[in-house]
PDB file of C-alpha atoms in Angstrom:
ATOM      1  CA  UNK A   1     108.360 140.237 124.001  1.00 66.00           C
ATOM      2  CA  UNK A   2     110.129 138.885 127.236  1.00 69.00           C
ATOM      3  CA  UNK A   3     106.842 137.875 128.640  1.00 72.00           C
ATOM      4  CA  UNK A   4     106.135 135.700 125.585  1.00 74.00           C
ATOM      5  CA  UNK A   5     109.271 134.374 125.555  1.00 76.00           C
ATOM      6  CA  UNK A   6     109.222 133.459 129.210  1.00 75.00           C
ATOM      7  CA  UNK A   7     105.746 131.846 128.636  1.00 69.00           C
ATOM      8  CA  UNK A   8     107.454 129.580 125.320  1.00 75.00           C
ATOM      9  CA  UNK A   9     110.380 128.448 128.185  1.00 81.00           C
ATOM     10  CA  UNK A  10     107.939 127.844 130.540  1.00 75.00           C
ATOM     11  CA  UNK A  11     106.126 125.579 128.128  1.00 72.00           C
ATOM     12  CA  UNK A  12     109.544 123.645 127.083  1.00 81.00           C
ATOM     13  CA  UNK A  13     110.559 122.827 130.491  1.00 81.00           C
ATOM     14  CA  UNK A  14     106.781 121.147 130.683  1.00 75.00           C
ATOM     15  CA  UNK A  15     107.224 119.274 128.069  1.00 79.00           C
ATOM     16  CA  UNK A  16     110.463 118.417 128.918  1.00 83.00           C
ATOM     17  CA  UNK A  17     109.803 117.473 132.227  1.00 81.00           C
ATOM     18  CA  UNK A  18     107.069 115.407 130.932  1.00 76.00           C
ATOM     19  CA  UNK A  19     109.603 113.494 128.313  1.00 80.00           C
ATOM     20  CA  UNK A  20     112.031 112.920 130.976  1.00 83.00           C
ATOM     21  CA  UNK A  21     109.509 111.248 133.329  1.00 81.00           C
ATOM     22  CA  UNK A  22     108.498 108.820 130.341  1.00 77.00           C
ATOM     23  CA  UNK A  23     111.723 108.184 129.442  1.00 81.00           C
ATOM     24  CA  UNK A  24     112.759 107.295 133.248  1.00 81.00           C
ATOM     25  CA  UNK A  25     110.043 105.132 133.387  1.00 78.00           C
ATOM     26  CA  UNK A  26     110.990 103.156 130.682  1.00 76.00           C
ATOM     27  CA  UNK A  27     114.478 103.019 131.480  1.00 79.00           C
ATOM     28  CA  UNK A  28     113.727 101.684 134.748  1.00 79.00           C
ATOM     29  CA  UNK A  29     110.928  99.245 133.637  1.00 75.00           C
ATOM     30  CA  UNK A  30     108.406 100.498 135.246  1.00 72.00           C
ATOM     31  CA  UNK A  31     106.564 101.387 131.719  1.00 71.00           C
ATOM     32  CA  UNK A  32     106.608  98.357 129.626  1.00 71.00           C
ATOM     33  CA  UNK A  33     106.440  99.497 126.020  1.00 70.00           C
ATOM     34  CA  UNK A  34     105.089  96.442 124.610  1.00 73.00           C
ATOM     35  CA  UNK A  35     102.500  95.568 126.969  1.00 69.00           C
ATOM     36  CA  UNK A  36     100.778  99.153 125.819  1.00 67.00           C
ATOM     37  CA  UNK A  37     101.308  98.062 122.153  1.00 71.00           C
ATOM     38  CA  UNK A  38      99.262  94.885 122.692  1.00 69.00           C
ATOM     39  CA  UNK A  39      96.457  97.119 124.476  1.00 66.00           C
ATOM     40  CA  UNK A  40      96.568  99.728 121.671  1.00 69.00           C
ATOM     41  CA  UNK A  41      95.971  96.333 118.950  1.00 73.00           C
ATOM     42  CA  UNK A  42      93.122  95.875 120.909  1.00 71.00           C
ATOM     43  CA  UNK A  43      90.992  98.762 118.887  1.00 74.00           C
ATOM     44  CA  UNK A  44      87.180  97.766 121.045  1.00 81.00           C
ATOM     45  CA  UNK A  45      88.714  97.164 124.494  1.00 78.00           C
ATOM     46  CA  UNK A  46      90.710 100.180 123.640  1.00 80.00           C
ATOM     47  CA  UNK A  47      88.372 102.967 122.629  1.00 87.00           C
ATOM     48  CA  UNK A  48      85.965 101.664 125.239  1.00 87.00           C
ATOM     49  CA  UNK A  49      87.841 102.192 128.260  1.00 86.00           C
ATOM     50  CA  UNK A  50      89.159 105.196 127.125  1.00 86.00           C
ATOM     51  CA  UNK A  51      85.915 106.611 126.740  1.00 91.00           C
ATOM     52  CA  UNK A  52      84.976 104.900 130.072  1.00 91.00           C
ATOM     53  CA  UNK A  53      88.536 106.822 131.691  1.00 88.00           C
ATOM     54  CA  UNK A  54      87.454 110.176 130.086  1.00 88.00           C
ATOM     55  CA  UNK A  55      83.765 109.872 131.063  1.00 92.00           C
ATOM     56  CA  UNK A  56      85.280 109.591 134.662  1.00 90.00           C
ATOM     57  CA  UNK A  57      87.703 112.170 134.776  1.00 87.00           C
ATOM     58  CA  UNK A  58      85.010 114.137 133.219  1.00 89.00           C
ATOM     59  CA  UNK A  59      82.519 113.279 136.392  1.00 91.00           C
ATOM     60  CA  UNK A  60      85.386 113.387 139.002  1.00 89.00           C
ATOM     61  CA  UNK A  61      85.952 117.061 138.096  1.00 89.00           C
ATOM     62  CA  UNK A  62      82.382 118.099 137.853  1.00 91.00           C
ATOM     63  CA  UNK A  63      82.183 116.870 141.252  1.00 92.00           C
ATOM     64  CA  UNK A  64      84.846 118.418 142.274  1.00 90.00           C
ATOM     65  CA  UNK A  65      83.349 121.874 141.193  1.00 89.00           C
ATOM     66  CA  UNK A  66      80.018 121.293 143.088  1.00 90.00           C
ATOM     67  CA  UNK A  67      82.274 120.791 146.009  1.00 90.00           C
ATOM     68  CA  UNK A  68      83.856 123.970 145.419  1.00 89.00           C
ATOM     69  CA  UNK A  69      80.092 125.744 145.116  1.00 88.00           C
ATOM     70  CA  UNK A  70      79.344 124.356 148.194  1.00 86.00           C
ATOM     71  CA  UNK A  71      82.273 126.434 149.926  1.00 86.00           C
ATOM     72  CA  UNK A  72      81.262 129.599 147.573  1.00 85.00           C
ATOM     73  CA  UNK A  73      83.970 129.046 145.300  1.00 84.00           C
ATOM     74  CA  UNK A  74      82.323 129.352 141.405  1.00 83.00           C
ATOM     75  CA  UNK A  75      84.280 128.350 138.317  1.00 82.00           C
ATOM     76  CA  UNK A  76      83.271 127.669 135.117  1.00 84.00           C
ATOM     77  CA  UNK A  77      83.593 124.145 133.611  1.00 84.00           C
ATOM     78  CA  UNK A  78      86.181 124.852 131.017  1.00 85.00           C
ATOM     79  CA  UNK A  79      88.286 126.121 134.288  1.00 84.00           C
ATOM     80  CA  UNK A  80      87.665 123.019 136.087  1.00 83.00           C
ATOM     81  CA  UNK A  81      88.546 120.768 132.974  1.00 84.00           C
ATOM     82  CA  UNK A  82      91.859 122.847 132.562  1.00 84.00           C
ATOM     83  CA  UNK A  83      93.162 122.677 136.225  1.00 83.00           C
ATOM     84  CA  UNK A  84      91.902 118.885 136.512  1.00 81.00           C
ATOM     85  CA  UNK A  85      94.006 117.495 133.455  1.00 81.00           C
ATOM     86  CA  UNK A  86      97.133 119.396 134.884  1.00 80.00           C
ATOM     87  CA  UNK A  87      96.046 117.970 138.333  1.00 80.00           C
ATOM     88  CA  UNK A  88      95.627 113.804 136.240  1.00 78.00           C
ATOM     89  CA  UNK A  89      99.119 114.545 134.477  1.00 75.00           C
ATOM     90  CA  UNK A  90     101.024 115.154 137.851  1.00 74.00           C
ATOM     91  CA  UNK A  91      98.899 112.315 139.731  1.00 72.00           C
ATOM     92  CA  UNK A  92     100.268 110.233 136.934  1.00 67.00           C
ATOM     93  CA  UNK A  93     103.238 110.955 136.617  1.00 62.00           C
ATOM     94  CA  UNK A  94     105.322 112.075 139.863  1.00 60.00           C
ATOM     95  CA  UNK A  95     105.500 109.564 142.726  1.00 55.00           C
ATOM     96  CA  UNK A  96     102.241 109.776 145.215  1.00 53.00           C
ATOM     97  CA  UNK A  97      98.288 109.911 144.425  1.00 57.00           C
ATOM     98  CA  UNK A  98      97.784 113.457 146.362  1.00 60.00           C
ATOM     99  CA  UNK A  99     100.116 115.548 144.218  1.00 64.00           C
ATOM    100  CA  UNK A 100      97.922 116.411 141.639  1.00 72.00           C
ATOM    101  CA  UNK A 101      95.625 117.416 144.138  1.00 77.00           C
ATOM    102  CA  UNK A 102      97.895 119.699 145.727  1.00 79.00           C
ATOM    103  CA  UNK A 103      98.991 121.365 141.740  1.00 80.00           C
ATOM    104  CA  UNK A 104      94.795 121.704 141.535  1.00 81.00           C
ATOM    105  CA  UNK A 105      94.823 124.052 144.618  1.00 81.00           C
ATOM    106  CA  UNK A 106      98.156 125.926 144.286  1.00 81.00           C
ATOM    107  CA  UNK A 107      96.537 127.068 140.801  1.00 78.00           C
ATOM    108  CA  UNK A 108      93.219 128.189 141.440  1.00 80.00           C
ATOM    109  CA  UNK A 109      95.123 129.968 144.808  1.00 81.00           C
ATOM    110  CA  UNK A 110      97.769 131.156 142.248  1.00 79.00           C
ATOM    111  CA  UNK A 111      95.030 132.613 139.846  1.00 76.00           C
ATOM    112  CA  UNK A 112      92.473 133.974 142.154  1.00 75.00           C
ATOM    113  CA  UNK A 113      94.061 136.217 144.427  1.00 75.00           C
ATOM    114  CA  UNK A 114      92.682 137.658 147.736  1.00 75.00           C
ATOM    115  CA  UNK A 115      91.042 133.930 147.575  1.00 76.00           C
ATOM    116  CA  UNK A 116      90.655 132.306 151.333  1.00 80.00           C
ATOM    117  CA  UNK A 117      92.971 128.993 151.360  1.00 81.00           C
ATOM    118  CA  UNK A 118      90.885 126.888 153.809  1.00 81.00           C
ATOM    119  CA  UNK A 119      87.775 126.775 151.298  1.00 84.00           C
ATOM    120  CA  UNK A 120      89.882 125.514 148.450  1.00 84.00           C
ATOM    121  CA  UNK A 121      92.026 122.918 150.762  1.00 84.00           C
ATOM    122  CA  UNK A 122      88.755 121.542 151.870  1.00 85.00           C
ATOM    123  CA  UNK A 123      87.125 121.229 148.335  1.00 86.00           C
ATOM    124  CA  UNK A 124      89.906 119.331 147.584  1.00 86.00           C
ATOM    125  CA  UNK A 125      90.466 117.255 150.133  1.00 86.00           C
ATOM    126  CA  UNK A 126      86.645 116.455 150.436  1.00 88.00           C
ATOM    127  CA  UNK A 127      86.530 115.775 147.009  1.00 89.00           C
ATOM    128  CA  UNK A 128      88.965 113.266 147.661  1.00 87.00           C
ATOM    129  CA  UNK A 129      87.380 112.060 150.493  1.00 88.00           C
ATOM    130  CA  UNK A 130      84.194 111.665 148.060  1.00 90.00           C
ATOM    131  CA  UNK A 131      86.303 109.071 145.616  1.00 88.00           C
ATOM    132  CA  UNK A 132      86.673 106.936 148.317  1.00 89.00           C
ATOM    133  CA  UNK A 133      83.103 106.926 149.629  1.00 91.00           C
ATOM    134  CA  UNK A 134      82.700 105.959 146.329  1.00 90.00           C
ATOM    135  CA  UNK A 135      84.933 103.378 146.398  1.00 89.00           C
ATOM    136  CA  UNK A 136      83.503 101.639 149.897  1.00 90.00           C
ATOM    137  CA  UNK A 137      80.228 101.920 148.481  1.00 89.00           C
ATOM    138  CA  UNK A 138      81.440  99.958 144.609  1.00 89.00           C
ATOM    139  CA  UNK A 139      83.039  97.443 147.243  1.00 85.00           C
ATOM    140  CA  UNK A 140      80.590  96.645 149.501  1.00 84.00           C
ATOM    141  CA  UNK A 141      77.562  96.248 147.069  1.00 84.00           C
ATOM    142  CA  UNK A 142      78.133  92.972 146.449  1.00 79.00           C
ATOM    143  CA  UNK A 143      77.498  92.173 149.951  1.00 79.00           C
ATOM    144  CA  UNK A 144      73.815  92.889 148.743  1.00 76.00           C
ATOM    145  CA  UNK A 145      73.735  91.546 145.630  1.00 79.00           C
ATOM    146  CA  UNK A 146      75.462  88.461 146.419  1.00 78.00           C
ATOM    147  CA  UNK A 147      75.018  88.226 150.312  1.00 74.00           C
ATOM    148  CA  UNK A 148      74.630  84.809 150.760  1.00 77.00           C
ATOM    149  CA  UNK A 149      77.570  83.654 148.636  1.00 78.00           C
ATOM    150  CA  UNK A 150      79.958  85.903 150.426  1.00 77.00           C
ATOM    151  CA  UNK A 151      78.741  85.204 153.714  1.00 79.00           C
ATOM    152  CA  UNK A 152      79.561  81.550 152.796  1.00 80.00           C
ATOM    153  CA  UNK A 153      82.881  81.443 151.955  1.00 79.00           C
ATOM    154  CA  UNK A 154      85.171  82.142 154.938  1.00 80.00           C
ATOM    155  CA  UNK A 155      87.878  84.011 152.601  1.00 78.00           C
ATOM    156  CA  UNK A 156      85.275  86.857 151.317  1.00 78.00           C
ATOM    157  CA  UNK A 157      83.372  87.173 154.975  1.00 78.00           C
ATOM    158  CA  UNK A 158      86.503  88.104 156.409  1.00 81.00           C
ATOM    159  CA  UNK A 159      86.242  90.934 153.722  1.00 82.00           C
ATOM    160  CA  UNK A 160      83.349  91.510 154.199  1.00 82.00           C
ATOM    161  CA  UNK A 161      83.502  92.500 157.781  1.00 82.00           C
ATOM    162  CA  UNK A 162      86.093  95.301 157.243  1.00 85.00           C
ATOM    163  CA  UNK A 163      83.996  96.638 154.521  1.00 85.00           C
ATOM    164  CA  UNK A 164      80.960  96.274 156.256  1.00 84.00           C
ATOM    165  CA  UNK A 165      82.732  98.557 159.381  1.00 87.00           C
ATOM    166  CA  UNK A 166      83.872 101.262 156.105  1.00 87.00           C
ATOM    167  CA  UNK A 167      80.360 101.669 154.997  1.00 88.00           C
ATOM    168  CA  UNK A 168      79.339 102.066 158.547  1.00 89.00           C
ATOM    169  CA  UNK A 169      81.861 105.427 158.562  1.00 88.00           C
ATOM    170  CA  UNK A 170      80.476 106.865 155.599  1.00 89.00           C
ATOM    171  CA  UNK A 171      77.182 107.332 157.147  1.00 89.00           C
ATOM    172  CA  UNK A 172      78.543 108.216 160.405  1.00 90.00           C
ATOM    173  CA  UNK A 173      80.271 110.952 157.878  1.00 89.00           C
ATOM    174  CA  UNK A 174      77.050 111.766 157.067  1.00 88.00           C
ATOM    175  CA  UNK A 175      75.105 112.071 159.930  1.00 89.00           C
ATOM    176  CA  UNK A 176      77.798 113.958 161.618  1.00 88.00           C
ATOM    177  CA  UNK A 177      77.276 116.915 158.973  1.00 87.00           C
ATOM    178  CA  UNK A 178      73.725 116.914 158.675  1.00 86.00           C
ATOM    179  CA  UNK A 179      73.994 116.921 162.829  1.00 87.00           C
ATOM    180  CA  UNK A 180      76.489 119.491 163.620  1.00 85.00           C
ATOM    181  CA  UNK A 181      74.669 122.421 164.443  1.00 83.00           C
ATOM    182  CA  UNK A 182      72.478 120.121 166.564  1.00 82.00           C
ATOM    183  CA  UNK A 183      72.751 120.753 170.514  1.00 81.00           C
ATOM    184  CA  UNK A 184      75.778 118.376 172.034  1.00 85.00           C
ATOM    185  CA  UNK A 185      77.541 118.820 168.725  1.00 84.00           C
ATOM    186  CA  UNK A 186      77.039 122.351 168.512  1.00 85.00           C
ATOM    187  CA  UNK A 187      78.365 122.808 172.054  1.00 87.00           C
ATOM    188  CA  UNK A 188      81.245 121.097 171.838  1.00 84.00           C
ATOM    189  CA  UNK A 189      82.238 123.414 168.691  1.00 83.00           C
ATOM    190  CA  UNK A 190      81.331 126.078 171.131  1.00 86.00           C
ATOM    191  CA  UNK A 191      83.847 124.463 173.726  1.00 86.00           C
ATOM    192  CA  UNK A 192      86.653 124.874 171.186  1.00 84.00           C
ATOM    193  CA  UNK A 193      86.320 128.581 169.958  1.00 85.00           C
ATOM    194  CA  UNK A 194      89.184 129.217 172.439  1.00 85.00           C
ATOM    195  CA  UNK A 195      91.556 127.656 169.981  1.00 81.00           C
ATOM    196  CA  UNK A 196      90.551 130.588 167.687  1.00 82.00           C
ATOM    197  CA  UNK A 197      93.547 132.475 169.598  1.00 81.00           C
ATOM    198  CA  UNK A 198      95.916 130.601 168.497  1.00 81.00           C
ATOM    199  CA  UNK A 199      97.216 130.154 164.812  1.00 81.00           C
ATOM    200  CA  UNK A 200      96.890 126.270 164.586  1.00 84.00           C
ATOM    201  CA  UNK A 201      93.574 126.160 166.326  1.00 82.00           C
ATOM    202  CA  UNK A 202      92.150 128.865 164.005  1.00 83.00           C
ATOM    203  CA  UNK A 203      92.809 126.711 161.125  1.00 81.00           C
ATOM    204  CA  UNK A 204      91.791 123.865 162.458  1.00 83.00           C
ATOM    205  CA  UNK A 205      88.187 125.544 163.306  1.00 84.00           C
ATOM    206  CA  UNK A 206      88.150 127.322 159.803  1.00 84.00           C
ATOM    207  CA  UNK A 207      88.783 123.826 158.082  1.00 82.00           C
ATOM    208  CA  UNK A 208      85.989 122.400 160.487  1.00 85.00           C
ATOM    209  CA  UNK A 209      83.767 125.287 159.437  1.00 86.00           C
ATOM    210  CA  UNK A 210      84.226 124.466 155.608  1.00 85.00           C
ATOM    211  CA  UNK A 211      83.331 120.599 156.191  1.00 84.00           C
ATOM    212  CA  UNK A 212      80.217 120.722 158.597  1.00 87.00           C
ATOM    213  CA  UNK A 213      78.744 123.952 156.571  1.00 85.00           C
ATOM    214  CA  UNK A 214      77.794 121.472 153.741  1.00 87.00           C
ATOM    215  CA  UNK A 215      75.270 120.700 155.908  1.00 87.00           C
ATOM    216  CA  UNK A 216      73.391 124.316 154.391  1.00 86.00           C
ATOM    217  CA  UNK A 217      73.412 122.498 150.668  1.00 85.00           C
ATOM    218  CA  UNK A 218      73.327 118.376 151.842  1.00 87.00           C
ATOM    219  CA  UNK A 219      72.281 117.726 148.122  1.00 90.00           C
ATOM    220  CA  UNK A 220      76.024 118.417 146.619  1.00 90.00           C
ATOM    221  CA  UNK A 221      77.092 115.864 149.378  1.00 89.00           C
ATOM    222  CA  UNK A 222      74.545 112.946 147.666  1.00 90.00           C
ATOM    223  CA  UNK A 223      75.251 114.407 144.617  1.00 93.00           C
ATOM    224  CA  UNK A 224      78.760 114.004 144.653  1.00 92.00           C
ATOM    225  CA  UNK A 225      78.758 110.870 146.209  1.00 92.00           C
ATOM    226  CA  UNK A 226      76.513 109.265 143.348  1.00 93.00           C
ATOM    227  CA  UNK A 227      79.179 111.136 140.896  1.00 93.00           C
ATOM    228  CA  UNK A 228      82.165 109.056 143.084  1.00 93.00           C
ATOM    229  CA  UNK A 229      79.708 105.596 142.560  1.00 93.00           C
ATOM    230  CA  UNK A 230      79.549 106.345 139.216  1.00 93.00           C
ATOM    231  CA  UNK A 231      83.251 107.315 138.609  1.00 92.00           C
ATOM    232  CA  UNK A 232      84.546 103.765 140.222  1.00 91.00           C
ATOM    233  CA  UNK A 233      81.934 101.941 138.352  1.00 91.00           C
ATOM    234  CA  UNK A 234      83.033 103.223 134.852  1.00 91.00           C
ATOM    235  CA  UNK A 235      86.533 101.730 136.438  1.00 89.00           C
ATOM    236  CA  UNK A 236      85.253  98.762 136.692  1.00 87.00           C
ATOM    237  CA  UNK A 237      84.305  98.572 133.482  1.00 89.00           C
ATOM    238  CA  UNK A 238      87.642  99.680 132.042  1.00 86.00           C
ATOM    239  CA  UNK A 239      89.404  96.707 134.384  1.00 82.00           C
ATOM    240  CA  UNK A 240      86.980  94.359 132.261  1.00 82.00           C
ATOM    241  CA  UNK A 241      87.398  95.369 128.647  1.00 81.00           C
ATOM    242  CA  UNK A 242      91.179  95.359 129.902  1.00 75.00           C
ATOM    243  CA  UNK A 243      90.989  92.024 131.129  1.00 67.00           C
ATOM    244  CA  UNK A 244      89.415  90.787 127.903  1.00 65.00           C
TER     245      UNK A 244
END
């Protein structure tokens, strides 16, 4: 009886919580009620990007599990969906994009005891990492699809050239993993294992251990990465039925 009535406070002072952040926002103007009235008259634009929103937050979080698989972390999808919408609410509602990242990890810590912290961080950070791979690659394909009229006008090659030096980092990304049990690489993780006696430096080492061991399954690296392509390009999509 307590421990149901706990659970029914719990779930008012969510809800609550969740009110009072609406109702701040619209208070303060940054929620403009009307503006989301005309979008919601809209009933195509509307129920297309909202499938197009779902059908990424749907992808985002599958990716986000095969990153977990890759650090021998297994959870069903149902699990996934469930700690990813409480992960979207808090990324959409409290001040910072990271936040709902950080609620994604402190519940699957919080539910699966004796689990190692450095595997989950990673996931999640990688996984973030992954979105904006994503979003570098979304960005710079126009560069090949419309090279010469970028290259043209001074305004987009000056772009260009920034995004041209981000693409160049995600496959030095890349080859760094699929490298780093190759010989100089290798030895210079060697070189650091003194760290290992001391509490920062083990953590540091751990976390490098998570990253560079996707290098065992390379596949859920491309895989997620076509997920993140896929993810910003169903944005795009939303930004033009929106536009409309």
């Amino acid at each position: 009886m307590k421990r149901r009535a706990i659970s029914y406070l719990k779930l008012f002072f969510k809800f609550a919580f969740a009110f009072g952040i609406l109702f701040y926002m619209v208070q303060s103007g940054r929620l403009d009620l009307r503006v989301v009235r005309e979008g919601f008259s809209n009933g195509p634009a509307l129920m297309g990007s909202t499938a197009l929103v779902f059908l990424a937050l749907l992808m985002s979080l599958y990716r986000w599990g095969l990153l977990m698989r890759g650090q021998g972390i297994e959870f069903s999808y149902p699990q996934l969906l469930r700690y990813g919408m409480i992960g979207a609410f808090f990324n959409t509602t409290m001040p910072g994009a990271v936040s709902g990242d950080l609620i994604k990890a402190w519940y699957v810590l919080s539910e699966r005891k004796g689990q190692r912290k450095t595997p989950v961080l990673t996931s999640v950070l990688l996984d973030r990492v992954m979105g904006v791979f994503g979003l570098i690659i979304v960005s710079a394909s126009p560069l090949v699809i419309f090279g010469s009229t970028v290259w043209a006008v001074p305004a987009l090659r000056a772009v260009a050239l920034p995004m041209l030096g981000c693409f160049a980092g995600v496959v030095v990304f890349f080859a760094y993993v699929m490298l780093s049990g190759w010989g100089p690489i290798a030895a210079l993780r060697r070189l650091a294992e003194p760290l290992q006696d001391y509490k920062i430096g083990a953590l540091l080492l751990q976390a490098y251990d998570a990253w560079v061991g996707y290098r065992k399954e390379p596949m859920i690296l491309v895989q997620a990465l076509f997920l993140s392509v896929l993810n910003f390009l169903c944005m795009v999509g939303v930004g033009l039925l929106c536009g409309n």
